[in-house]
mmCIF file of C-alpha atoms and ligand atoms in Angstrom:
data_model
loop_
_atom_site.group_PDB
_atom_site.id
_atom_site.type_symbol
_atom_site.label_atom_id
_atom_site.label_comp_id
_atom_site.label_asym_id
_atom_site.label_seq_id
_atom_site.Cartn_x
_atom_site.Cartn_y
_atom_site.Cartn_z
ATOM 1 C CA MET A 1 -54.590 62.983 -26.342
ATOM 2 C CA PRO A 2 -52.256 61.077 -28.710
ATOM 3 C CA LEU A 3 -51.473 57.542 -27.695
ATOM 4 C CA ARG A 4 -47.889 57.063 -26.607
ATOM 5 C CA PRO A 5 -46.108 53.723 -26.635
ATOM 6 C CA LYS A 6 -45.953 52.278 -23.153
ATOM 7 C CA PRO A 7 -42.463 52.563 -21.615
ATOM 8 C CA PRO A 8 -40.906 49.246 -20.664
ATOM 9 C CA SER A 9 -41.844 48.277 -17.165
ATOM 10 C CA PRO A 10 -38.956 48.943 -14.765
ATOM 11 C CA ILE A 11 -40.381 46.217 -12.591
ATOM 12 C CA LEU A 12 -40.008 43.640 -15.334
ATOM 13 C CA LEU A 13 -36.418 44.605 -15.997
ATOM 14 C CA SER A 14 -35.406 44.144 -12.401
ATOM 15 C CA THR A 15 -37.382 41.200 -11.101
ATOM 16 C CA PRO A 16 -35.466 39.589 -8.281
ATOM 17 C CA SER A 17 -35.214 36.252 -10.081
ATOM 18 C CA LEU A 18 -33.594 37.760 -13.177
ATOM 19 C CA THR A 19 -31.142 39.724 -11.060
ATOM 20 C CA ALA A 20 -30.347 36.632 -9.053
ATOM 21 C CA MET A 21 -29.821 34.553 -12.177
ATOM 22 C CA SER A 22 -27.400 37.024 -13.658
ATOM 23 C CA THR A 23 -25.219 37.466 -10.561
ATOM 24 C CA GLU A 24 -25.304 34.036 -8.946
ATOM 25 C CA LYS A 25 -22.505 31.678 -9.861
ATOM 26 C CA ASN A 26 -23.529 28.424 -11.464
ATOM 27 C CA LEU A 27 -22.077 25.510 -13.442
ATOM 28 C CA PHE A 28 -21.575 27.789 -16.443
ATOM 29 C CA THR A 29 -19.615 30.529 -14.694
ATOM 30 C CA PRO A 30 -16.023 30.358 -15.984
ATOM 31 C CA ILE A 31 -13.375 29.698 -13.343
ATOM 32 C CA GLN A 32 -9.612 29.910 -12.949
ATOM 33 C CA LEU A 33 -8.359 26.463 -11.919
ATOM 34 C CA GLY A 34 -4.674 26.737 -11.156
ATOM 35 C CA ARG A 35 -3.018 27.592 -14.451
ATOM 36 C CA TYR A 36 -6.160 27.158 -16.560
ATOM 37 C CA THR A 37 -9.259 29.202 -17.242
ATOM 38 C CA LEU A 38 -12.150 26.781 -17.584
ATOM 39 C CA PRO A 39 -15.207 27.772 -19.622
ATOM 40 C CA ASN A 40 -17.507 25.935 -17.190
ATOM 41 C CA ARG A 41 -17.409 24.131 -13.845
ATOM 42 C CA ILE A 42 -18.685 20.795 -15.141
ATOM 43 C CA VAL A 43 -15.886 18.263 -14.574
ATOM 44 C CA MET A 44 -15.743 14.745 -15.976
ATOM 45 C CA ALA A 45 -15.002 12.494 -12.967
ATOM 46 C CA PRO A 46 -12.308 9.800 -13.235
ATOM 47 C CA LEU A 47 -13.905 6.604 -14.577
ATOM 48 C CA THR A 48 -12.145 3.266 -14.922
ATOM 49 C CA ARG A 49 -13.487 1.531 -18.040
ATOM 50 C CA ASN A 50 -11.167 -1.534 -18.319
ATOM 51 C CA ARG A 51 -10.703 -1.211 -22.049
ATOM 52 C CA ALA A 52 -6.938 -0.704 -22.376
ATOM 53 C CA GLY A 53 -5.279 -3.014 -24.890
ATOM 54 C CA GLU A 54 -2.275 -5.332 -24.768
ATOM 55 C CA GLY A 55 0.433 -3.909 -22.486
ATOM 56 C CA ASN A 56 -2.130 -1.689 -20.688
ATOM 57 C CA VAL A 57 -2.033 0.716 -23.615
ATOM 58 C CA PRO A 58 -4.960 3.069 -24.359
ATOM 59 C CA LEU A 59 -6.463 2.450 -27.809
ATOM 60 C CA ASP A 60 -7.659 4.736 -30.592
ATOM 61 C CA MET A 61 -11.167 4.461 -29.160
ATOM 62 C CA HIS A 62 -9.881 6.130 -25.978
ATOM 63 C CA ALA A 63 -8.961 9.193 -28.058
ATOM 64 C CA THR A 64 -12.496 9.174 -29.483
ATOM 65 C CA TYR A 65 -14.129 8.679 -26.077
ATOM 66 C CA TYR A 66 -12.240 11.446 -24.279
ATOM 67 C CA SER A 67 -12.358 13.932 -27.165
ATOM 68 C CA GLN A 68 -16.133 13.407 -27.436
ATOM 69 C CA ARG A 69 -16.269 14.810 -23.883
ATOM 70 C CA ALA A 70 -13.962 17.801 -24.519
ATOM 71 C CA SER A 71 -16.700 20.326 -23.711
ATOM 72 C CA ALA A 72 -16.267 19.500 -20.008
ATOM 73 C CA GLY A 73 -14.552 22.307 -18.129
ATOM 74 C CA LEU A 74 -12.002 19.645 -17.199
ATOM 75 C CA ILE A 75 -11.653 15.934 -17.967
ATOM 76 C CA ILE A 76 -10.011 13.704 -15.373
ATOM 77 C CA THR A 77 -8.942 10.382 -16.872
ATOM 78 C CA GLU A 78 -9.616 6.941 -15.546
ATOM 79 C CA ALA A 79 -7.163 5.877 -12.832
ATOM 80 C CA THR A 80 -3.783 5.187 -14.446
ATOM 81 C CA HIS A 81 -0.853 3.293 -12.915
ATOM 82 C CA CYS A 82 2.662 4.721 -12.794
ATOM 83 C CA HIS A 83 4.429 1.380 -12.362
ATOM 84 C CA PRO A 84 3.492 -2.320 -12.698
ATOM 85 C CA SER A 85 3.488 -2.597 -8.894
ATOM 86 C CA GLY A 86 0.389 -0.375 -8.800
ATOM 87 C CA ILE A 87 -1.789 -2.485 -11.132
ATOM 88 C CA GLY A 88 -4.843 -4.195 -9.682
ATOM 89 C CA TYR A 89 -7.553 -4.516 -12.321
ATOM 90 C CA PRO A 90 -7.603 -5.976 -15.831
ATOM 91 C CA ASN A 91 -7.134 -3.719 -18.849
ATOM 92 C CA THR A 92 -6.415 -0.546 -16.927
ATOM 93 C CA PRO A 93 -4.050 1.877 -18.639
ATOM 94 C CA GLY A 94 -0.585 2.774 -17.418
ATOM 95 C CA VAL A 95 1.697 5.689 -18.100
ATOM 96 C CA HIS A 96 5.076 4.017 -17.644
ATOM 97 C CA THR A 97 6.018 2.436 -20.998
ATOM 98 C CA PRO A 98 6.874 4.238 -24.249
ATOM 99 C CA GLU A 99 3.828 2.614 -25.917
ATOM 100 C CA GLN A 100 1.497 3.848 -23.173
ATOM 101 C CA ILE A 101 2.941 7.373 -23.310
ATOM 102 C CA ALA A 102 2.615 7.503 -27.107
ATOM 103 C CA ALA A 103 -0.971 6.253 -26.920
ATOM 104 C CA TRP A 104 -1.918 8.824 -24.279
ATOM 105 C CA ARG A 105 -0.351 11.484 -26.519
ATOM 106 C CA LYS A 106 -2.971 10.609 -29.147
ATOM 107 C CA VAL A 107 -5.677 11.017 -26.511
ATOM 108 C CA THR A 108 -4.425 14.379 -25.230
ATOM 109 C CA ASP A 109 -3.908 15.689 -28.790
ATOM 110 C CA ALA A 110 -7.478 14.707 -29.682
ATOM 111 C CA VAL A 111 -8.895 16.432 -26.582
ATOM 112 C CA HIS A 112 -6.812 19.570 -27.214
ATOM 113 C CA ALA A 113 -7.865 19.648 -30.871
ATOM 114 C CA LYS A 114 -11.438 20.008 -29.601
ATOM 115 C CA GLY A 115 -10.473 22.742 -27.112
ATOM 116 C CA GLY A 116 -10.567 20.593 -23.964
ATOM 117 C CA ARG A 117 -8.292 20.136 -20.960
ATOM 118 C CA ILE A 118 -7.356 16.736 -19.501
ATOM 119 C CA PHE A 119 -5.668 15.753 -16.219
ATOM 120 C CA VAL A 120 -4.479 12.190 -15.644
ATOM 121 C CA GLN A 121 -5.454 10.459 -12.413
ATOM 122 C CA LEU A 122 -2.422 8.609 -11.037
ATOM 123 C CA TRP A 123 -2.985 5.642 -8.706
ATOM 124 C CA HIS A 124 -1.477 2.684 -6.978
ATOM 125 C CA VAL A 125 -4.074 0.158 -5.809
ATOM 126 C CA GLY A 126 -2.034 -1.228 -2.897
ATOM 127 C CA ARG A 127 -3.693 -4.104 -1.017
ATOM 128 C CA VAL A 128 -6.666 -4.584 -3.354
ATOM 129 C CA SER A 129 -4.468 -5.979 -6.114
ATOM 130 C CA HIS A 130 -3.913 -9.713 -6.545
ATOM 131 C CA PRO A 131 -0.797 -11.901 -6.939
ATOM 132 C CA SER A 132 -1.901 -12.772 -10.484
ATOM 133 C CA PHE A 133 -0.930 -9.222 -11.518
ATOM 134 C CA HIS A 134 2.528 -9.544 -9.921
ATOM 135 C CA LYS A 135 3.931 -12.903 -11.059
ATOM 136 C CA GLY A 136 2.646 -14.514 -7.867
ATOM 137 C CA GLU A 137 4.088 -11.877 -5.487
ATOM 138 C CA LEU A 138 1.807 -10.398 -2.826
ATOM 139 C CA PRO A 139 0.367 -6.927 -3.319
ATOM 140 C CA ILE A 140 1.847 -4.275 -1.061
ATOM 141 C CA ALA A 141 0.131 -2.168 1.590
ATOM 142 C CA PRO A 142 0.857 -0.111 4.706
ATOM 143 C CA SER A 143 0.000 -3.122 6.911
ATOM 144 C CA ALA A 144 -0.672 -6.814 6.358
ATOM 145 C CA ILE A 145 -4.451 -6.487 6.620
ATOM 146 C CA ALA A 146 -6.632 -8.100 3.956
ATOM 147 C CA ALA A 147 -9.689 -6.330 2.611
ATOM 148 C CA GLN A 148 -12.954 -8.246 2.772
ATOM 149 C CA GLY A 149 -14.215 -8.948 -0.707
ATOM 150 C CA GLU A 150 -12.868 -9.973 -4.064
ATOM 151 C CA ALA A 151 -10.305 -8.713 -6.544
ATOM 152 C CA MET A 152 -11.190 -8.391 -10.223
ATOM 153 C CA THR A 153 -8.554 -10.436 -12.063
ATOM 154 C CA TYR A 154 -8.016 -11.767 -15.593
ATOM 155 C CA GLU A 155 -9.154 -15.129 -14.202
ATOM 156 C CA GLY A 156 -12.390 -13.707 -12.741
ATOM 157 C CA MET A 157 -13.225 -12.532 -9.221
ATOM 158 C CA GLN A 158 -10.879 -13.940 -6.545
ATOM 159 C CA PRO A 159 -10.755 -13.341 -2.769
ATOM 160 C CA PHE A 160 -8.492 -10.488 -1.669
ATOM 161 C CA VAL A 161 -5.216 -11.790 -0.208
ATOM 162 C CA THR A 162 -3.382 -10.545 2.852
ATOM 163 C CA PRO A 163 -0.918 -8.014 1.437
ATOM 164 C CA ARG A 164 2.726 -7.554 2.377
ATOM 165 C CA ALA A 165 3.445 -4.546 4.595
ATOM 166 C CA LEU A 166 5.945 -2.197 2.977
ATOM 167 C CA GLU A 167 9.282 -1.738 4.724
ATOM 168 C CA GLU A 168 9.944 1.895 5.566
ATOM 169 C CA SER A 169 13.017 1.699 3.320
ATOM 170 C CA GLU A 170 10.748 0.879 0.342
ATOM 171 C CA ILE A 171 8.604 3.990 0.671
ATOM 172 C CA PRO A 172 10.959 6.363 -1.182
ATOM 173 C CA GLY A 173 10.677 3.900 -4.098
ATOM 174 C CA ILE A 174 6.886 4.270 -4.113
ATOM 175 C CA ILE A 175 7.203 8.064 -4.159
ATOM 176 C CA GLU A 176 9.679 7.675 -7.013
ATOM 177 C CA GLN A 177 7.130 5.610 -8.975
ATOM 178 C CA PHE A 178 4.632 8.469 -8.714
ATOM 179 C CA ARG A 179 7.345 10.995 -9.649
ATOM 180 C CA GLN A 180 8.231 8.952 -12.742
ATOM 181 C CA GLY A 181 4.560 8.608 -13.648
ATOM 182 C CA ALA A 182 4.166 12.368 -13.363
ATOM 183 C CA ARG A 183 7.163 12.879 -15.654
ATOM 184 C CA SER A 184 5.736 10.478 -18.212
ATOM 185 C CA ALA A 185 2.387 12.253 -17.984
ATOM 186 C CA LEU A 186 4.148 15.467 -19.016
ATOM 187 C CA ASP A 187 5.581 13.636 -22.044
ATOM 188 C CA ALA A 188 2.108 12.322 -22.839
ATOM 189 C CA GLY A 189 0.784 15.877 -23.181
ATOM 190 C CA PHE A 190 -1.613 15.996 -20.234
ATOM 191 C CA ASP A 191 -2.555 19.353 -18.711
ATOM 192 C CA GLY A 192 -2.109 18.216 -15.134
ATOM 193 C CA VAL A 193 -2.294 15.383 -12.627
ATOM 194 C CA GLU A 194 -4.898 14.280 -10.106
ATOM 195 C CA VAL A 195 -3.429 12.288 -7.216
ATOM 196 C CA HIS A 196 -5.762 9.384 -6.424
ATOM 197 C CA GLY A 197 -6.005 9.548 -2.672
ATOM 198 C CA ALA A 198 -9.556 8.155 -2.575
ATOM 199 C CA ASN A 199 -11.580 4.938 -2.645
ATOM 200 C CA GLY A 200 -9.367 2.612 -0.618
ATOM 201 C CA TYR A 201 -6.262 2.569 -2.794
ATOM 202 C CA LEU A 202 -2.687 2.821 -1.538
ATOM 203 C CA LEU A 203 -2.586 6.479 -0.444
ATOM 204 C CA ASP A 204 -5.995 6.156 1.234
ATOM 205 C CA GLN A 205 -4.825 2.914 2.872
ATOM 206 C CA PHE A 206 -1.958 4.846 4.458
ATOM 207 C CA LEU A 207 -4.243 7.704 5.511
ATOM 208 C CA ARG A 208 -6.866 5.727 7.427
ATOM 209 C CA ASP A 209 -6.236 3.828 10.641
ATOM 210 C CA GLY A 210 -8.361 0.819 9.629
ATOM 211 C CA THR A 211 -5.668 -0.138 7.108
ATOM 212 C CA ASN A 212 -2.588 1.532 8.583
ATOM 213 C CA GLN A 213 -1.244 0.037 11.799
ATOM 214 C CA ARG A 214 2.377 0.984 11.261
ATOM 215 C CA SER A 215 4.568 2.251 14.039
ATOM 216 C CA ASP A 216 7.126 4.112 11.926
ATOM 217 C CA ARG A 217 7.054 7.633 10.417
ATOM 218 C CA TYR A 218 4.206 6.557 8.114
ATOM 219 C CA GLY A 219 1.784 5.212 10.733
ATOM 220 C CA GLY A 220 0.213 5.924 14.108
ATOM 221 C CA SER A 221 -0.568 9.633 14.388
ATOM 222 C CA VAL A 222 -2.633 11.352 11.713
ATOM 223 C CA GLU A 223 0.472 13.409 10.846
ATOM 224 C CA ASN A 224 2.310 10.183 10.072
ATOM 225 C CA ARG A 225 -0.584 8.567 8.209
ATOM 226 C CA ALA A 226 -0.975 11.606 5.944
ATOM 227 C CA ARG A 227 2.765 11.738 5.222
ATOM 228 C CA LEU A 228 2.792 9.514 2.116
ATOM 229 C CA LEU A 229 -0.126 11.363 0.498
ATOM 230 C CA LEU A 230 1.617 14.687 1.105
ATOM 231 C CA GLU A 231 5.044 13.472 -0.017
ATOM 232 C CA VAL A 232 3.637 11.986 -3.216
ATOM 233 C CA THR A 233 1.678 15.175 -3.922
ATOM 234 C CA GLU A 234 4.764 17.332 -3.367
ATOM 235 C CA ALA A 235 6.900 15.066 -5.582
ATOM 236 C CA ILE A 236 4.378 15.406 -8.399
ATOM 237 C CA ALA A 237 4.061 19.153 -7.828
ATOM 238 C CA GLU A 238 7.843 19.508 -8.164
ATOM 239 C CA ILE A 239 7.459 18.290 -11.733
ATOM 240 C CA TRP A 240 4.188 19.936 -12.687
ATOM 241 C CA GLY A 241 4.000 23.000 -10.484
ATOM 242 C CA ARG A 242 1.372 23.154 -7.751
ATOM 243 C CA ASP A 243 -1.076 24.926 -10.035
ATOM 244 C CA ARG A 244 -1.435 21.845 -12.252
ATOM 245 C CA VAL A 245 -1.945 19.240 -9.525
ATOM 246 C CA GLY A 246 -5.146 18.237 -7.738
ATOM 247 C CA VAL A 247 -5.923 15.599 -5.089
ATOM 248 C CA ARG A 248 -8.975 13.367 -4.720
ATOM 249 C CA LEU A 249 -10.124 12.147 -1.287
ATOM 250 C CA SER A 250 -13.172 10.172 -0.097
ATOM 251 C CA PRO A 251 -13.589 10.899 3.632
ATOM 252 C CA SER A 252 -16.763 8.842 4.134
ATOM 253 C CA SER A 253 -16.157 6.000 1.721
ATOM 254 C CA THR A 254 -16.250 2.381 2.818
ATOM 255 C CA PHE A 255 -15.486 1.146 -0.711
ATOM 256 C CA ASN A 256 -12.742 -1.506 -0.715
ATOM 257 C CA ASP A 257 -13.543 -2.267 2.921
ATOM 258 C CA MET A 258 -12.169 1.014 4.261
ATOM 259 C CA ARG A 259 -12.678 2.512 7.693
ATOM 260 C CA ASP A 260 -11.264 5.092 9.993
ATOM 261 C CA SER A 261 -11.980 5.567 13.697
ATOM 262 C CA ASN A 262 -12.105 9.367 13.369
ATOM 263 C CA PRO A 263 -12.534 10.524 9.769
ATOM 264 C CA ARG A 264 -13.284 14.123 10.804
ATOM 265 C CA GLU A 265 -9.858 14.357 12.391
ATOM 266 C CA THR A 266 -8.030 12.318 9.737
ATOM 267 C CA PHE A 267 -9.437 14.136 6.739
ATOM 268 C CA GLY A 268 -9.613 17.490 8.500
ATOM 269 C CA TYR A 269 -5.870 17.281 9.047
ATOM 270 C CA ALA A 270 -5.098 16.067 5.507
ATOM 271 C CA ILE A 271 -7.269 18.790 3.968
ATOM 272 C CA GLN A 272 -5.654 21.529 6.061
ATOM 273 C CA ARG A 273 -2.218 20.381 4.957
ATOM 274 C CA LEU A 274 -3.307 20.196 1.308
ATOM 275 C CA ASN A 275 -4.731 23.682 1.680
ATOM 276 C CA GLU A 276 -1.224 24.928 2.540
ATOM 277 C CA LEU A 277 0.122 23.477 -0.719
ATOM 278 C CA ASP A 278 -1.987 25.845 -2.830
ATOM 279 C CA LEU A 279 -2.864 23.187 -5.403
ATOM 280 C CA ALA A 280 -5.089 23.553 -8.477
ATOM 281 C CA TYR A 281 -7.932 21.864 -6.569
ATOM 282 C CA LEU A 282 -9.174 19.408 -3.996
ATOM 283 C CA HIS A 283 -11.742 16.847 -5.196
ATOM 284 C CA LEU A 284 -13.993 15.398 -2.473
ATOM 285 C CA LEU A 285 -16.556 12.610 -2.614
ATOM 286 C CA GLU A 286 -19.823 12.897 -0.711
ATOM 287 C CA PRO A 287 -20.986 10.035 1.513
ATOM 288 C CA SER A 288 -23.110 7.516 -0.381
ATOM 289 C CA GLU A 289 -25.953 5.260 0.696
ATOM 290 C CA SER A 290 -23.622 2.296 0.329
ATOM 291 C CA ASP A 291 -21.177 3.906 2.776
ATOM 292 C CA LEU A 292 -24.005 4.247 5.294
ATOM 293 C CA ARG A 293 -25.041 0.624 4.837
ATOM 294 C CA HIS A 294 -21.433 -0.452 5.439
ATOM 295 C CA GLY A 295 -21.062 1.449 8.683
ATOM 296 C CA GLY A 296 -19.309 4.516 7.289
ATOM 297 C CA ILE A 297 -19.360 7.804 9.183
ATOM 298 C CA PRO A 298 -21.101 10.177 6.765
ATOM 299 C CA ILE A 299 -19.490 13.604 6.502
ATOM 300 C CA PRO A 300 -20.972 15.904 3.844
ATOM 301 C CA THR A 301 -18.221 17.654 1.901
ATOM 302 C CA ARG A 302 -19.544 21.076 2.982
ATOM 303 C CA GLU A 303 -18.255 20.304 6.490
ATOM 304 C CA PHE A 304 -14.732 20.441 5.093
ATOM 305 C CA ARG A 305 -15.349 23.568 3.006
ATOM 306 C CA PRO A 306 -14.120 26.014 5.691
ATOM 307 C CA LEU A 307 -10.778 24.166 5.846
ATOM 308 C CA TYR A 308 -9.992 24.490 2.153
ATOM 309 C CA HIS A 309 -9.559 27.911 0.585
ATOM 310 C CA GLY A 310 -8.678 26.814 -2.937
ATOM 311 C CA ASN A 311 -10.961 25.332 -5.566
ATOM 312 C CA LEU A 312 -13.137 22.518 -4.279
ATOM 313 C CA ILE A 313 -14.655 19.967 -6.669
ATOM 314 C CA VAL A 314 -17.461 17.869 -5.205
ATOM 315 C CA ASN A 315 -18.836 14.595 -6.507
ATOM 316 C CA TRP A 316 -21.398 11.836 -6.023
ATOM 317 C CA ASP A 317 -24.905 11.738 -7.337
ATOM 318 C CA TYR A 318 -25.044 15.370 -8.363
ATOM 319 C CA ASP A 319 -27.461 16.473 -11.051
ATOM 320 C CA GLN A 320 -27.575 19.904 -12.647
ATOM 321 C CA ALA A 321 -29.820 21.491 -9.997
ATOM 322 C CA LYS A 322 -27.772 20.157 -7.078
ATOM 323 C CA GLY A 323 -24.562 21.218 -8.824
ATOM 324 C CA ASN A 324 -25.820 24.758 -9.393
ATOM 325 C CA ALA A 325 -27.020 24.976 -5.783
ATOM 326 C CA ALA A 326 -23.639 23.834 -4.404
ATOM 327 C CA ILE A 327 -21.830 26.441 -6.477
ATOM 328 C CA ALA A 328 -24.305 29.239 -5.713
ATOM 329 C CA SER A 329 -24.030 28.600 -1.968
ATOM 330 C CA GLY A 330 -20.232 28.446 -2.087
ATOM 331 C CA ASP A 331 -20.199 24.862 -0.778
ATOM 332 C CA ALA A 332 -18.272 23.928 -3.933
ATOM 333 C CA ASP A 333 -16.493 25.654 -6.799
ATOM 334 C CA LEU A 334 -16.896 22.882 -9.380
ATOM 335 C CA VAL A 335 -18.884 19.654 -9.624
ATOM 336 C CA SER A 336 -17.749 16.422 -11.210
ATOM 337 C CA TYR A 337 -20.067 13.991 -12.912
ATOM 338 C CA GLY A 338 -19.280 10.316 -13.433
ATOM 339 C CA LYS A 339 -22.125 8.189 -14.771
ATOM 340 C CA LEU A 340 -23.784 11.157 -16.470
ATOM 341 C CA PHE A 341 -20.594 11.747 -18.477
ATOM 342 C CA ILE A 342 -20.357 8.072 -19.414
ATOM 343 C CA ALA A 343 -23.773 8.337 -21.073
ATOM 344 C CA ASN A 344 -23.730 11.957 -22.263
ATOM 345 C CA PRO A 345 -20.646 13.014 -24.207
ATOM 346 C CA ASP A 346 -22.200 16.495 -24.580
ATOM 347 C CA LEU A 347 -23.318 16.848 -20.952
ATOM 348 C CA PRO A 348 -22.631 20.635 -20.709
ATOM 349 C CA LYS A 349 -24.765 21.306 -23.789
ATOM 350 C CA ARG A 350 -27.590 19.147 -22.462
ATOM 351 C CA PHE A 351 -27.454 20.992 -19.126
ATOM 352 C CA ALA A 352 -27.433 24.358 -20.927
ATOM 353 C CA LEU A 353 -30.498 23.431 -22.975
ATOM 354 C CA ASN A 354 -32.219 21.477 -20.214
ATOM 355 C CA ALA A 355 -32.291 18.660 -22.736
ATOM 356 C CA PRO A 356 -33.086 15.058 -21.832
ATOM 357 C CA LEU A 357 -30.165 12.885 -20.747
ATOM 358 C CA ASN A 358 -29.138 9.477 -22.079
ATOM 359 C CA GLU A 359 -29.305 6.719 -19.449
ATOM 360 C CA PRO A 360 -25.982 5.066 -18.544
ATOM 361 C CA ASP A 361 -25.871 1.282 -19.002
ATOM 362 C CA PRO A 362 -23.983 -0.351 -16.087
ATOM 363 C CA ALA A 363 -23.547 -3.559 -18.114
ATOM 364 C CA THR A 364 -20.949 -1.789 -20.279
ATOM 365 C CA PHE A 365 -19.172 0.220 -17.556
ATOM 366 C CA TYR A 366 -16.244 -2.177 -17.135
ATOM 367 C CA GLY A 367 -14.646 -3.864 -20.123
ATOM 368 C CA GLY A 368 -15.747 -4.348 -23.704
ATOM 369 C CA GLY A 369 -15.281 -2.272 -26.820
ATOM 370 C CA GLU A 370 -16.905 0.751 -28.396
ATOM 371 C CA ALA A 371 -20.417 -0.246 -27.229
ATOM 372 C CA GLY A 372 -21.252 1.786 -24.141
ATOM 373 C CA PHE A 373 -17.993 3.706 -24.581
ATOM 374 C CA THR A 374 -18.000 5.827 -27.729
ATOM 375 C CA ASP A 375 -21.517 5.179 -29.043
ATOM 376 C CA TYR A 376 -23.721 7.192 -26.668
ATOM 377 C CA PRO A 377 -25.499 9.642 -28.973
ATOM 378 C CA PHE A 378 -24.970 13.396 -29.030
ATOM 379 C CA LEU A 379 -28.044 15.603 -28.864
ATOM 380 C CA GLU A 380 -28.092 16.277 -32.631
ATOM 381 C CA GLU A 381 -28.054 12.557 -33.334
ATOM 382 C CA VAL A 382 -31.011 12.043 -31.002
ATOM 383 C CA ALA A 383 -32.930 14.880 -32.681
ATOM 384 C CA ALA A 384 -32.185 13.472 -36.147
HETATM 385 C C1 FMN B 401 -17.549 2.870 -14.043
HETATM 386 C C2 FMN B 401 -16.936 3.653 -12.930
HETATM 387 C C3 FMN B 401 -15.563 3.748 -12.837
HETATM 388 C C4 FMN B 401 -14.964 4.531 -11.848
HETATM 389 N N1 FMN B 401 -13.600 4.691 -11.825
HETATM 390 C C5 FMN B 401 -13.020 5.561 -10.971
HETATM 391 C C6 FMN B 401 -11.633 5.842 -11.064
HETATM 392 O O1 FMN B 401 -10.897 5.338 -11.915
HETATM 393 N N2 FMN B 401 -11.121 6.722 -10.163
HETATM 394 C C7 FMN B 401 -11.895 7.324 -9.197
HETATM 395 O O2 FMN B 401 -11.379 8.123 -8.415
HETATM 396 N N3 FMN B 401 -13.224 7.084 -9.122
HETATM 397 C C8 FMN B 401 -13.792 6.244 -9.998
HETATM 398 N N4 FMN B 401 -15.159 6.043 -9.973
HETATM 399 C C9 FMN B 401 -15.990 6.897 -9.112
HETATM 400 C C10 FMN B 401 -16.494 8.107 -9.906
HETATM 401 O O3 FMN B 401 -15.435 8.986 -10.199
HETATM 402 C C11 FMN B 401 -17.559 8.884 -9.120
HETATM 403 O O4 FMN B 401 -17.034 9.184 -7.864
HETATM 404 C C12 FMN B 401 -18.853 8.107 -8.971
HETATM 405 O O5 FMN B 401 -19.288 7.587 -10.217
HETATM 406 C C13 FMN B 401 -19.966 8.986 -8.389
HETATM 407 O O6 FMN B 401 -20.214 10.084 -9.246
HETATM 408 P P1 FMN B 401 -21.583 10.121 -10.125
HETATM 409 O O7 FMN B 401 -22.703 9.981 -9.132
HETATM 410 O O8 FMN B 401 -21.576 11.439 -10.808
HETATM 411 O O9 FMN B 401 -21.513 8.954 -11.060
HETATM 412 C C14 FMN B 401 -15.765 5.224 -10.920
HETATM 413 C C15 FMN B 401 -17.168 5.080 -10.980
HETATM 414 C C16 FMN B 401 -17.754 4.323 -11.973
HETATM 415 C C17 FMN B 401 -19.248 4.247 -12.057
#
């Protein structure tokens, strides 16, 4: 009998693992995020780097830094103030002067030239600022309650002060600051805006009852405490369209001395209301070990998943395997990476190739120049 070539094994062609790999969503499955189609679900988390120049203006090295990371599905910038009243750390960029807008334009052009997309994170730090940033005036907050800890100032670390509680009549002015910032962000060429509602800054201070003891329309009930976050988000969405606006929240975080007596209720309500707005995304932080040590109530982000039907980005200590698992299970739609993106400008490529990762150096996280900012090597440079 003549020998015939063996037919390919049908078993090999349909092993369960291969089938699973080809149908399961993972970090490299493209996704529609509001108005944009992203080539992957690997998001660069917002990262304050304290390197803005004179006048809180981003420098040319910011264009290099962000454009080096343009292979992210989406870049979210470092927190950026919309008005001098929102400043609370040295050398943080703003988006409220012509110089700042022009400098950000260079950044967004550089990212776009490399095919990337970049949202700006807009913040107001509220009570964790310091009078030295405001010509001696007190920082503002929902209530006159000082945070425990120290503010980072140009004169070094200084104890947090007791802030001044905003009058209700001043609140429309705060919303207007965010609206103006959003307008300037359009001029600066960004692709969208992330509202910073996390990590103990002004909007978070209004949301949680540990920092909000007001008795007006912006305090008391969870409906009232969530009002400023929702009004700011809507004001920004009026300018950008809801499909280019996202919101970041940190339900379990104790950072900046934050607490809430019932975070499940507080954040459950806020997330349900944000769900109704049909935004580009919601960005949630997982509980961290530090939150646990500081008496936080840990709520994994997957507990909130059923409340939010749009795109959910999750963050905190994710690696590639955990990110893929969260996406495959449906617990998240995208994953953002902070420290890994600081150290690995080509993080998506390294994930794709299972290549080794550069180690981030915390000594150069905050402040300084190009070292630890634009000089982390790409894979090709390592190989060479
Ligand atoms: C240097 C540094 C700066 C940060 N700046 C911001 C910021 O501007 N806005 C923000 O929402 N979170 C900020 N974060 C938090 C990160 O976005 C992220 O939540 C955190 O690093 C955890 O993610 P990771 O485990 O992937 O690093 C910062 C974190 C670090 C390490």
